[in-house]
PDB file of C-alpha atoms and ligand atoms in Angstrom:
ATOM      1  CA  UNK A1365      12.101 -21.966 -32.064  1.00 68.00           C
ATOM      2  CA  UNK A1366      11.597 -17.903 -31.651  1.00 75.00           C
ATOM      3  CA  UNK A1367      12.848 -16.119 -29.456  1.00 82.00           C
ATOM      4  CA  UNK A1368      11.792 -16.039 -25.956  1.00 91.00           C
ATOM      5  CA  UNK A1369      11.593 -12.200 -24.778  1.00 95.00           C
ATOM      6  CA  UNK A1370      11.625  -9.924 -21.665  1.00 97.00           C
ATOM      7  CA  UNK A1371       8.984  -7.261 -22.308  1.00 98.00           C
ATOM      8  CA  UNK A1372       9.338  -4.263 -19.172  1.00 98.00           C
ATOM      9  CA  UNK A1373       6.424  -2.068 -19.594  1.00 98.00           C
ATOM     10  CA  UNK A1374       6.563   0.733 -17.268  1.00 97.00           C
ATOM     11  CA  UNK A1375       4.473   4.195 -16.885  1.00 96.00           C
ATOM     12  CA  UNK A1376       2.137   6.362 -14.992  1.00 95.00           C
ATOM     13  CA  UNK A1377      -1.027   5.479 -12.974  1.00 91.00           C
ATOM     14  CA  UNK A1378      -4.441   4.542 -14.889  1.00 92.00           C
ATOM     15  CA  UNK A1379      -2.587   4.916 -18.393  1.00 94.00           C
ATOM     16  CA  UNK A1380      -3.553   1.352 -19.195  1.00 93.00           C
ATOM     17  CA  UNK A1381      -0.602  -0.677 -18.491  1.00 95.00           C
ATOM     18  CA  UNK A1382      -2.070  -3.824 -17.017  1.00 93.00           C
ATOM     19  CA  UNK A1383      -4.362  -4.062 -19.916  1.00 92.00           C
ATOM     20  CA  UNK A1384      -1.466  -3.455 -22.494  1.00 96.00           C
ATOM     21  CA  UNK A1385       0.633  -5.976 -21.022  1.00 96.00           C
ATOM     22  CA  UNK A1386      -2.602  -8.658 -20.296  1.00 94.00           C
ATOM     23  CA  UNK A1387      -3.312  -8.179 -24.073  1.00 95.00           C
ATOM     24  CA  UNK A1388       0.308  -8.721 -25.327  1.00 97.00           C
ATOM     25  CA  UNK A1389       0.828 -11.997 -22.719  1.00 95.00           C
ATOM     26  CA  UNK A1390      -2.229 -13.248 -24.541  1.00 93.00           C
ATOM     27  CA  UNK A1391      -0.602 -12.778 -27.915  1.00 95.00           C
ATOM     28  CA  UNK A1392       2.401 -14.321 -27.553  1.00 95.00           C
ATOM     29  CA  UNK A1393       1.294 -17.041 -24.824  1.00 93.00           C
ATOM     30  CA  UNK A1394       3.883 -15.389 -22.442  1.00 94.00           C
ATOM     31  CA  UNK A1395       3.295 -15.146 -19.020  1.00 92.00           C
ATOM     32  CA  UNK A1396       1.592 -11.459 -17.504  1.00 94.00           C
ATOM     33  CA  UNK A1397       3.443  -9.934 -14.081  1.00 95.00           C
ATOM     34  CA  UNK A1398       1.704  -6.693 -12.709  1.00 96.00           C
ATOM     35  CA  UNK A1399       4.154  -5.876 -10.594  1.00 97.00           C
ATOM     36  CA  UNK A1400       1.593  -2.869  -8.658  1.00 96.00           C
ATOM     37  CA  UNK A1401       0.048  -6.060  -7.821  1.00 97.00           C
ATOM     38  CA  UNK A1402       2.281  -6.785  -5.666  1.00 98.00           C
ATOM     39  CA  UNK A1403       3.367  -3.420  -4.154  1.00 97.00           C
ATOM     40  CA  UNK A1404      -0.428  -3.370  -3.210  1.00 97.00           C
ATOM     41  CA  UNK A1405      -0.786  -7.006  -1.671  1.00 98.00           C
ATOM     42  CA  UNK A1406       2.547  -5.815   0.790  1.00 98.00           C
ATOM     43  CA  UNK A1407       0.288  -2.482   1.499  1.00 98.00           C
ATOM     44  CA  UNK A1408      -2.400  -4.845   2.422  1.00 98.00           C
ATOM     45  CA  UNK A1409      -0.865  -6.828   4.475  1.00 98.00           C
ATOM     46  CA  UNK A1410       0.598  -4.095   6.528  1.00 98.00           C
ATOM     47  CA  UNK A1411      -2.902  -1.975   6.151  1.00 97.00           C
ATOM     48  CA  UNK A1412      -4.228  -5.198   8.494  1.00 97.00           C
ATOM     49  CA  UNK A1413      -1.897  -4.836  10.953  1.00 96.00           C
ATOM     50  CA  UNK A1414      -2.291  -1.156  11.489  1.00 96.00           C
ATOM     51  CA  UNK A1415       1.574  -0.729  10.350  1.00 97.00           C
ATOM     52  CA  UNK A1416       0.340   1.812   7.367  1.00 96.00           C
ATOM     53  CA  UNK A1417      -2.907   3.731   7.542  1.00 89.00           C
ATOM     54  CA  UNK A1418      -4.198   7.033   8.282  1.00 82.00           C
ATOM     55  CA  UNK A1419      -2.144   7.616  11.556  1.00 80.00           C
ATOM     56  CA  UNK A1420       1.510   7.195   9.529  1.00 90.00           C
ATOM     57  CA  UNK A1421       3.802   4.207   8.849  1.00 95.00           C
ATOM     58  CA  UNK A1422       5.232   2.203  11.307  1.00 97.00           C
ATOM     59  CA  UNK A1423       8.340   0.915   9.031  1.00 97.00           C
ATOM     60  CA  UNK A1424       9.746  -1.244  11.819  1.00 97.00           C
ATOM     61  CA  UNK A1425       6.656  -2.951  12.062  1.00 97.00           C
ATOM     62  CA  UNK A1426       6.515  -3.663   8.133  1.00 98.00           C
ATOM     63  CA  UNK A1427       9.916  -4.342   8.241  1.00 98.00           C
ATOM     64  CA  UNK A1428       9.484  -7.307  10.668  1.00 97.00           C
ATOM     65  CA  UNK A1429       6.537  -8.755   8.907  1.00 97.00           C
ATOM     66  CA  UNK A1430       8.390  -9.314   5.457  1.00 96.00           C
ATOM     67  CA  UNK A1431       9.488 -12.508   5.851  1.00 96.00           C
ATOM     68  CA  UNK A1432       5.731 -13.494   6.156  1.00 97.00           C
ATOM     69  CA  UNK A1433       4.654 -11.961   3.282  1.00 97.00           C
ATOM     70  CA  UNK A1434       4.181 -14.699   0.400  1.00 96.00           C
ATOM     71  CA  UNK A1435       2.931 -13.425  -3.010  1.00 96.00           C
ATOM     72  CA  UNK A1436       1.484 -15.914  -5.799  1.00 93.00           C
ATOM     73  CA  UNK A1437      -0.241 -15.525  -8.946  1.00 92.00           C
ATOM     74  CA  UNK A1438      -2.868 -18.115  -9.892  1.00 92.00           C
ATOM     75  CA  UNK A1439      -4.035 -19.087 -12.891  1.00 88.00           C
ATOM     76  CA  UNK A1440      -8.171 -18.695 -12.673  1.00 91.00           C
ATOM     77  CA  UNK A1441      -9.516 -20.969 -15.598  1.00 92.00           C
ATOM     78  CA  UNK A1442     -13.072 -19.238 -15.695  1.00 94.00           C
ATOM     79  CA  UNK A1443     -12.059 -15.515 -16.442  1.00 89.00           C
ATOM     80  CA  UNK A1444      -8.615 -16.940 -18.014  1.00 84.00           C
ATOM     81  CA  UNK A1445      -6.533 -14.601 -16.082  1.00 86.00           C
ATOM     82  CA  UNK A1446      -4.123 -14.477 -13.359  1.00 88.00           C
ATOM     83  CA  UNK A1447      -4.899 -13.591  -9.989  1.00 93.00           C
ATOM     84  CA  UNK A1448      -3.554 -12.359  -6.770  1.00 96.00           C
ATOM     85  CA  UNK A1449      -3.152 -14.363  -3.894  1.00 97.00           C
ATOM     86  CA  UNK A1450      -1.630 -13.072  -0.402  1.00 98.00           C
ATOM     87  CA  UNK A1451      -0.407 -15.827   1.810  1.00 98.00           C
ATOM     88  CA  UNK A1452      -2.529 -18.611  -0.025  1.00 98.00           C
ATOM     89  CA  UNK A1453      -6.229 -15.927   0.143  1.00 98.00           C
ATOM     90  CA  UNK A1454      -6.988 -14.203  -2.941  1.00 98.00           C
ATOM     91  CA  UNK A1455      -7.030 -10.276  -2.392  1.00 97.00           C
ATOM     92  CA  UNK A1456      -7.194  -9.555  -5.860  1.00 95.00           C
ATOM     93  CA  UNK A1457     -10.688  -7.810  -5.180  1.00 92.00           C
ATOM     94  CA  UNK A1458      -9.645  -5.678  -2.209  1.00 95.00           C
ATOM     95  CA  UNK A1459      -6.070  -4.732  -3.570  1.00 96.00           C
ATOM     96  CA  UNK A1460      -7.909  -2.796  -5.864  1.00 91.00           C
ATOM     97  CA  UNK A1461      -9.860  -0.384  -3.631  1.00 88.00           C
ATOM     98  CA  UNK A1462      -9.608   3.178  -2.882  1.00 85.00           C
ATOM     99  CA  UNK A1463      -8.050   1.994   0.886  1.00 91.00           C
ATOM    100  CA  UNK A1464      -4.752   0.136  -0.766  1.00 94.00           C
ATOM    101  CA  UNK A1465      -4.755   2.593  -3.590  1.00 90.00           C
ATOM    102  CA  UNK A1466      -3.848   5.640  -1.265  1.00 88.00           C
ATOM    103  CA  UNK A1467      -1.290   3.678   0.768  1.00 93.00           C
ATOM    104  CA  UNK A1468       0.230   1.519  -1.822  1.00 93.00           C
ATOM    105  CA  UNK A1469       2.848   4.982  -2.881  1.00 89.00           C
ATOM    106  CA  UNK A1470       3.895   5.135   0.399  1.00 92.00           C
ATOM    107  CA  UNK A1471       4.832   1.770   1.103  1.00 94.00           C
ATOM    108  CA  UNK A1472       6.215   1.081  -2.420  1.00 94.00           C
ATOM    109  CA  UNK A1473       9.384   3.974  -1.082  1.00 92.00           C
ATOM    110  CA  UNK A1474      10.553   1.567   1.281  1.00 96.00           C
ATOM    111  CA  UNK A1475      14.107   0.136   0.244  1.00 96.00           C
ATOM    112  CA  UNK A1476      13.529  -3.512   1.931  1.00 97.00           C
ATOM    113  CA  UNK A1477      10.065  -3.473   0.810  1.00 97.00           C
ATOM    114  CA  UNK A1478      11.466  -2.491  -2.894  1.00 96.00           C
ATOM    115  CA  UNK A1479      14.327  -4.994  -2.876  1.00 96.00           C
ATOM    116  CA  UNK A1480      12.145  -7.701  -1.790  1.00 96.00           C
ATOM    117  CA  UNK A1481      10.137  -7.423  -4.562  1.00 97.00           C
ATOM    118  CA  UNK A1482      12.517  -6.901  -7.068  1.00 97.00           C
ATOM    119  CA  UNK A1483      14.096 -10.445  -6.025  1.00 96.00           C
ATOM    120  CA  UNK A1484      10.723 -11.908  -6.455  1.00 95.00           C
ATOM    121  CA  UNK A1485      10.056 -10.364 -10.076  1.00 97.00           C
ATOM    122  CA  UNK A1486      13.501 -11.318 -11.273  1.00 97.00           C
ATOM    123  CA  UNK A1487      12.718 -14.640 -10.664  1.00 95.00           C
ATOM    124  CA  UNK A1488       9.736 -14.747 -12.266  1.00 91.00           C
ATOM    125  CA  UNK A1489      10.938 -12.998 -14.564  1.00 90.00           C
ATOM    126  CA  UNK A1490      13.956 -16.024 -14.830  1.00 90.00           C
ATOM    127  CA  UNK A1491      12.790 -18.253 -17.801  1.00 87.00           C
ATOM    128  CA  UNK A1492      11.711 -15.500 -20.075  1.00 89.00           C
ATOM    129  CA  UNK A1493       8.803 -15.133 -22.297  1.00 94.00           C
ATOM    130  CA  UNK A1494       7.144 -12.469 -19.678  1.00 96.00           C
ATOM    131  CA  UNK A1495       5.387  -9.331 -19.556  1.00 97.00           C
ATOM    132  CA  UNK A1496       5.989  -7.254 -16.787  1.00 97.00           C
ATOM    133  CA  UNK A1497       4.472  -4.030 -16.311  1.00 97.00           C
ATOM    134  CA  UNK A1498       5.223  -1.199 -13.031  1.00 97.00           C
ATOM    135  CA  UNK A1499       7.245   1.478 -12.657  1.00 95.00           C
ATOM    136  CA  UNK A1500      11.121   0.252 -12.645  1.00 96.00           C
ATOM    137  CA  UNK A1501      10.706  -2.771 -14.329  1.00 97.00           C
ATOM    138  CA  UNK A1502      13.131  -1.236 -17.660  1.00 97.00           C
ATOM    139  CA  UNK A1503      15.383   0.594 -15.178  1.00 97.00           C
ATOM    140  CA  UNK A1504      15.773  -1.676 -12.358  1.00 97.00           C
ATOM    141  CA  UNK A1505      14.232  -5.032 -12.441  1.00 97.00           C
ATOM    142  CA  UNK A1506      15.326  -6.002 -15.966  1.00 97.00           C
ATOM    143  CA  UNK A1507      17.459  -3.012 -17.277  1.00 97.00           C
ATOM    144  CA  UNK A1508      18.856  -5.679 -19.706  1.00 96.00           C
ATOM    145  CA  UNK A1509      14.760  -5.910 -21.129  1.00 97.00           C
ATOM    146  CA  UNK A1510      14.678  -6.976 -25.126  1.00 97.00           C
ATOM    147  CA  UNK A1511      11.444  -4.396 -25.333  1.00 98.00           C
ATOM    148  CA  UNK A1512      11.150  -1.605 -23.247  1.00 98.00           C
ATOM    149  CA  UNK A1513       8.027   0.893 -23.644  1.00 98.00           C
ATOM    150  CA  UNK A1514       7.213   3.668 -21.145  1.00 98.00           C
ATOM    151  CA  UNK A1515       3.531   4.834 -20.956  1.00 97.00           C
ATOM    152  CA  UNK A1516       2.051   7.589 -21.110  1.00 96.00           C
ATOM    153  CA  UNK A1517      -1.445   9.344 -21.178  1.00 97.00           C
ATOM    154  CA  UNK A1518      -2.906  12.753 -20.530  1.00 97.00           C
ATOM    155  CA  UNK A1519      -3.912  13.365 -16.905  1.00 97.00           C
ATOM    156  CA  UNK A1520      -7.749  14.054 -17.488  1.00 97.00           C
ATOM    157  CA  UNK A1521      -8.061  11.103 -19.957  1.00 97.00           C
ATOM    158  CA  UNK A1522      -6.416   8.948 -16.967  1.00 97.00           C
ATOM    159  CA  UNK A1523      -9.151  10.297 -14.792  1.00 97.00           C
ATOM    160  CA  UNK A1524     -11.926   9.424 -16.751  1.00 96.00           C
ATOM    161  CA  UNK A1525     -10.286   5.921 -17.395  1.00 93.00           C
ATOM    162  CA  UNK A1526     -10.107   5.588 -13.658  1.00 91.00           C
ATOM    163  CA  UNK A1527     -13.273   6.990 -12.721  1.00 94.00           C
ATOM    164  CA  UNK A1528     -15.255   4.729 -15.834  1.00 92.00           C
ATOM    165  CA  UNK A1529     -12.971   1.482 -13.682  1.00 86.00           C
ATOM    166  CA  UNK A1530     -14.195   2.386 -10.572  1.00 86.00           C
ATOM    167  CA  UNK A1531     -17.896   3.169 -11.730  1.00 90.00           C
ATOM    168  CA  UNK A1532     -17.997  -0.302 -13.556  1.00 86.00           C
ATOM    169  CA  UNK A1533     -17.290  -1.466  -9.883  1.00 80.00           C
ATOM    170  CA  UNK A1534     -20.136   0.197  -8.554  1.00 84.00           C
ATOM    171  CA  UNK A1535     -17.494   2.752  -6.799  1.00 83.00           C
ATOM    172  CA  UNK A1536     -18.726   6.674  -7.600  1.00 86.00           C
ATOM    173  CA  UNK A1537     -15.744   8.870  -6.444  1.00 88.00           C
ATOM    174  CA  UNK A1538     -15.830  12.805  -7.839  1.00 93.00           C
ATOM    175  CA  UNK A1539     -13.959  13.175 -11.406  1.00 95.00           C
ATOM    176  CA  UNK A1540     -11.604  16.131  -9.472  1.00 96.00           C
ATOM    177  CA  UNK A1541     -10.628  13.622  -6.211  1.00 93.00           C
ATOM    178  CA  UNK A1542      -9.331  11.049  -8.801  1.00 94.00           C
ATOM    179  CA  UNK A1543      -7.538  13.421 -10.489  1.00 95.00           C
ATOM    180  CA  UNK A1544      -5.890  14.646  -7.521  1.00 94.00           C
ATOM    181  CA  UNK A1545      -5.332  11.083  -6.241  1.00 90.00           C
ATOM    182  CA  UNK A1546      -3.375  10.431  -9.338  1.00 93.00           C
ATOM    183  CA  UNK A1547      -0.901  13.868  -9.117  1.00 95.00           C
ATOM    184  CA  UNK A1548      -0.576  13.015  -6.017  1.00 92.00           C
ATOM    185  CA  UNK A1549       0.795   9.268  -7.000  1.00 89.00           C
ATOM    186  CA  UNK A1550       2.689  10.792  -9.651  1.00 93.00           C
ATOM    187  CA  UNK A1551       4.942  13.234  -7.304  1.00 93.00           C
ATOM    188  CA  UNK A1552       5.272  10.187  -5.223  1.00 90.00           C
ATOM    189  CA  UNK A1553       6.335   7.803  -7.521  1.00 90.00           C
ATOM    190  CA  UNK A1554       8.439  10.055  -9.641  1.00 93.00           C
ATOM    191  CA  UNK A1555      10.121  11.641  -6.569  1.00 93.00           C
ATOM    192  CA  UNK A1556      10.751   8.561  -4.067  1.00 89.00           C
ATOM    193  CA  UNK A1557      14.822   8.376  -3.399  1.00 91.00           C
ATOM    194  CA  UNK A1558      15.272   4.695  -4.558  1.00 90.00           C
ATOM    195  CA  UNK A1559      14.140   3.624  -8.072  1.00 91.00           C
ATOM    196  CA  UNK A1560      11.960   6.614  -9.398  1.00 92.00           C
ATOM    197  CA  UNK A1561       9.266   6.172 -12.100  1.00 94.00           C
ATOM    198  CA  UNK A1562      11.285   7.441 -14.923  1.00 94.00           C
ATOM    199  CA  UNK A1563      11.757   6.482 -18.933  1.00 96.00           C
ATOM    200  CA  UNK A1564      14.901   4.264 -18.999  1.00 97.00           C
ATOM    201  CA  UNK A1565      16.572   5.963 -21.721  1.00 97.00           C
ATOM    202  CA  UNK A1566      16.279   2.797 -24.273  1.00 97.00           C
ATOM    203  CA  UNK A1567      12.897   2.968 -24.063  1.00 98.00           C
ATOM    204  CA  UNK A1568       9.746   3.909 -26.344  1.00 97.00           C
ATOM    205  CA  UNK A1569       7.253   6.484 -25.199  1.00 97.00           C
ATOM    206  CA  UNK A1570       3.650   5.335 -26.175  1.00 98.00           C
ATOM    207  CA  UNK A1571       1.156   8.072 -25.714  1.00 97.00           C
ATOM    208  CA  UNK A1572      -1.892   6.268 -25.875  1.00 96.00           C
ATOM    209  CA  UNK A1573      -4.478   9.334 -25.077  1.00 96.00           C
ATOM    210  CA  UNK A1574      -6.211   8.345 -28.181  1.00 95.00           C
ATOM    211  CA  UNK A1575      -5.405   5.407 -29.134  1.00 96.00           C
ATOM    212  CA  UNK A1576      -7.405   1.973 -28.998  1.00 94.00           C
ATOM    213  CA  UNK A1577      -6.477  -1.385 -27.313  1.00 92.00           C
ATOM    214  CA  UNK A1578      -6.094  -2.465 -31.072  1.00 95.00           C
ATOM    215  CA  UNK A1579      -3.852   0.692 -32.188  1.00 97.00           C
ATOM    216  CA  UNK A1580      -2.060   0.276 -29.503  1.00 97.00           C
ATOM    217  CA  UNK A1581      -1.507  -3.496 -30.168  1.00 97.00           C
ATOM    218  CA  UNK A1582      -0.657  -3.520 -33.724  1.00 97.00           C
ATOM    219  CA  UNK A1583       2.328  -0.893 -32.871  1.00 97.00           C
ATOM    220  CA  UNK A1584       4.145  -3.302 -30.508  1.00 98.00           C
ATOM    221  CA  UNK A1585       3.792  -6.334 -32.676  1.00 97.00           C
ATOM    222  CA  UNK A1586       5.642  -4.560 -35.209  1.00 97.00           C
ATOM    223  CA  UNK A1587       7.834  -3.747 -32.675  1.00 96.00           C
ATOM    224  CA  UNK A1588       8.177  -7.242 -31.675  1.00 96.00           C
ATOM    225  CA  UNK A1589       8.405  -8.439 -35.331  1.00 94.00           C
ATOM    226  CA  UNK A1590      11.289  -6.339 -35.631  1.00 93.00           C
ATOM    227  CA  UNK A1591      12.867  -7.542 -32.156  1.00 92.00           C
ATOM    228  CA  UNK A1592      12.478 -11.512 -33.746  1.00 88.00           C
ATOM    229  CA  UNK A1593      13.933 -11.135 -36.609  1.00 86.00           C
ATOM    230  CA  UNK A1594      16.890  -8.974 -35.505  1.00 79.00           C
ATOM    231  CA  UNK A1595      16.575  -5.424 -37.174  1.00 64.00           C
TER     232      UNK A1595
HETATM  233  O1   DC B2873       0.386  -0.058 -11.217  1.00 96.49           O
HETATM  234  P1   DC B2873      -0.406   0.220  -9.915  1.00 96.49           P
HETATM  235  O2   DC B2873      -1.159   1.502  -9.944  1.00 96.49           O
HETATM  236  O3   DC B2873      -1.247  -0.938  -9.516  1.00 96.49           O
HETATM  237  O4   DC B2873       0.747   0.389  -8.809  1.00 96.49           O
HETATM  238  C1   DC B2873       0.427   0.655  -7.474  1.00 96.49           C
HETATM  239  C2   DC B2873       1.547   1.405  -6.807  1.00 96.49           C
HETATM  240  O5   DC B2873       2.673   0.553  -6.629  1.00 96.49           O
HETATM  241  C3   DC B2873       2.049   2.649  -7.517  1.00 96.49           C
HETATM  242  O6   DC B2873       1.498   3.802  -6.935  1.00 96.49           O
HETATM  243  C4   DC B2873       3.531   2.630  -7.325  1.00 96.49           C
HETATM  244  C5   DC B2873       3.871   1.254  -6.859  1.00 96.49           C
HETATM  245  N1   DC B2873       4.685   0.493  -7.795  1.00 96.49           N
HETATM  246  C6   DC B2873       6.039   0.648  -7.732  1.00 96.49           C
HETATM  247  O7   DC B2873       6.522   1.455  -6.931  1.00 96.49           O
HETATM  248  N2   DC B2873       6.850  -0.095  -8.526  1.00 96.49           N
HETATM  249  C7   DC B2873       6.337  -0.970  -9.406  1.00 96.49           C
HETATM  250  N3   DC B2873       7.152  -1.707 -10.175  1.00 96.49           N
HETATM  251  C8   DC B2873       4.937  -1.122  -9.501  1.00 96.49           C
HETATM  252  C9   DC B2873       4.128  -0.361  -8.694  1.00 96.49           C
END
């Protein structure tokens, strides 16, 4: 039987991630974990009950609602993906919008909040045979990872990436306000005290400015051939 691996995919904002590690899941019939996902159900959550939102954070407040936060992932048969359920509702729709988007870096630097989630990923994350893409996932969550690859992309082709996303969605937001949007998540993510976005030091950089879906796939399965048969 091969190998069952641990895949930690981990990089900036809008460089593609979700669809990188969605693609490879579907390859090797391994299970997909977006781990922003779940950063941005918590913001939700908290967004609802006013503890995070344009007048500051109330971290007490999100603090005493953890315990009744549940996060799930369901299988939907008709669009053959996972989605994101919060307390038994799916949110995967409104974690997505520009509301949770410009909380989710703030909320993601609390230590409980990051803890908690770490917990949850790891055992996910238990049986193997995963893909798991975020920000700390090669670092912190599974430092131990058989494949680690840290993202990359150029800030204006991010942009456009994001902006194309959000147009597909009906959603028109001004090239330059995206592109601040995503500095701005960089400093934050790169900068927070307790597990930084940074390249764990085992793993490979993929610059994918110009590369396809199917460039970018046919690197990592040689990368994964390699990992199987133990070179
Ligand atoms: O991958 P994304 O853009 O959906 O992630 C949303 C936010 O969640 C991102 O700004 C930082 C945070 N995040 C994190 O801190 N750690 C992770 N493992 C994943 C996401």
């Amino acid at each position: 039987m091969e190998k069952r691996l641990i895949i930690a995919i981990d990089g900036y904002s809008s460089c593609g991630k979700s669809t990188f590690a969605r693609s490879i899941a579907n390859e090797l019939n391994y299970i997909f974990i977006d781990t922003g996902a779940m950063y941005r159900a918590v913001t939700l959550y908290c967004m609802r009950r006013n503890f995070i939102g344009k007048y500051g954070l109330n971290t007490a407040g999100v603090l005493s609602e953890l315990k009744n936060i549940h996060i799930d992932f369901i299988y939907n048969p008709d669009i053959n993906e996972y989605e994101t359920f919060l307390n038994s509702e799916n949110v995967e729709k409104e974690i997505r919008g520009i509301e949770v988007t410009d909380q989710v870096s703030r909320l993601s630097q609390i230590p409980q909040v990051r803890s908690l989630m770490v917990e949850l990923q790891r055992k996910i994350g238990a049986h193997k045979g995963i893909v798991m893409d975020g920000r700390d996932i090669g670092t912190v969550v599974f430092p131990d990872a058989d494949i680690k690859i840290f993202m990359t992309a150029s800030i204006d082709i991010r942009a456009k990436r994001r902006h194309d996303e959000l147009k597909g969605r009906d959603i028109i937001i001004d090239f330059e306000e995206i592109k601040r949007s995503l500095i701005a998540r960089d400093i934050a993510d790169e900068n927070r005290d307790i597990s930084p976005l940074r390249r764990a030091d085992d793993a490979m950089v993929l610059d994918n400015s110009r590369m396809t879906v199917e460039e970018q796939m046919s690197w990592v399965k040689q990368i994964i051939e390699r990992k199987r048969s133990g070179s």
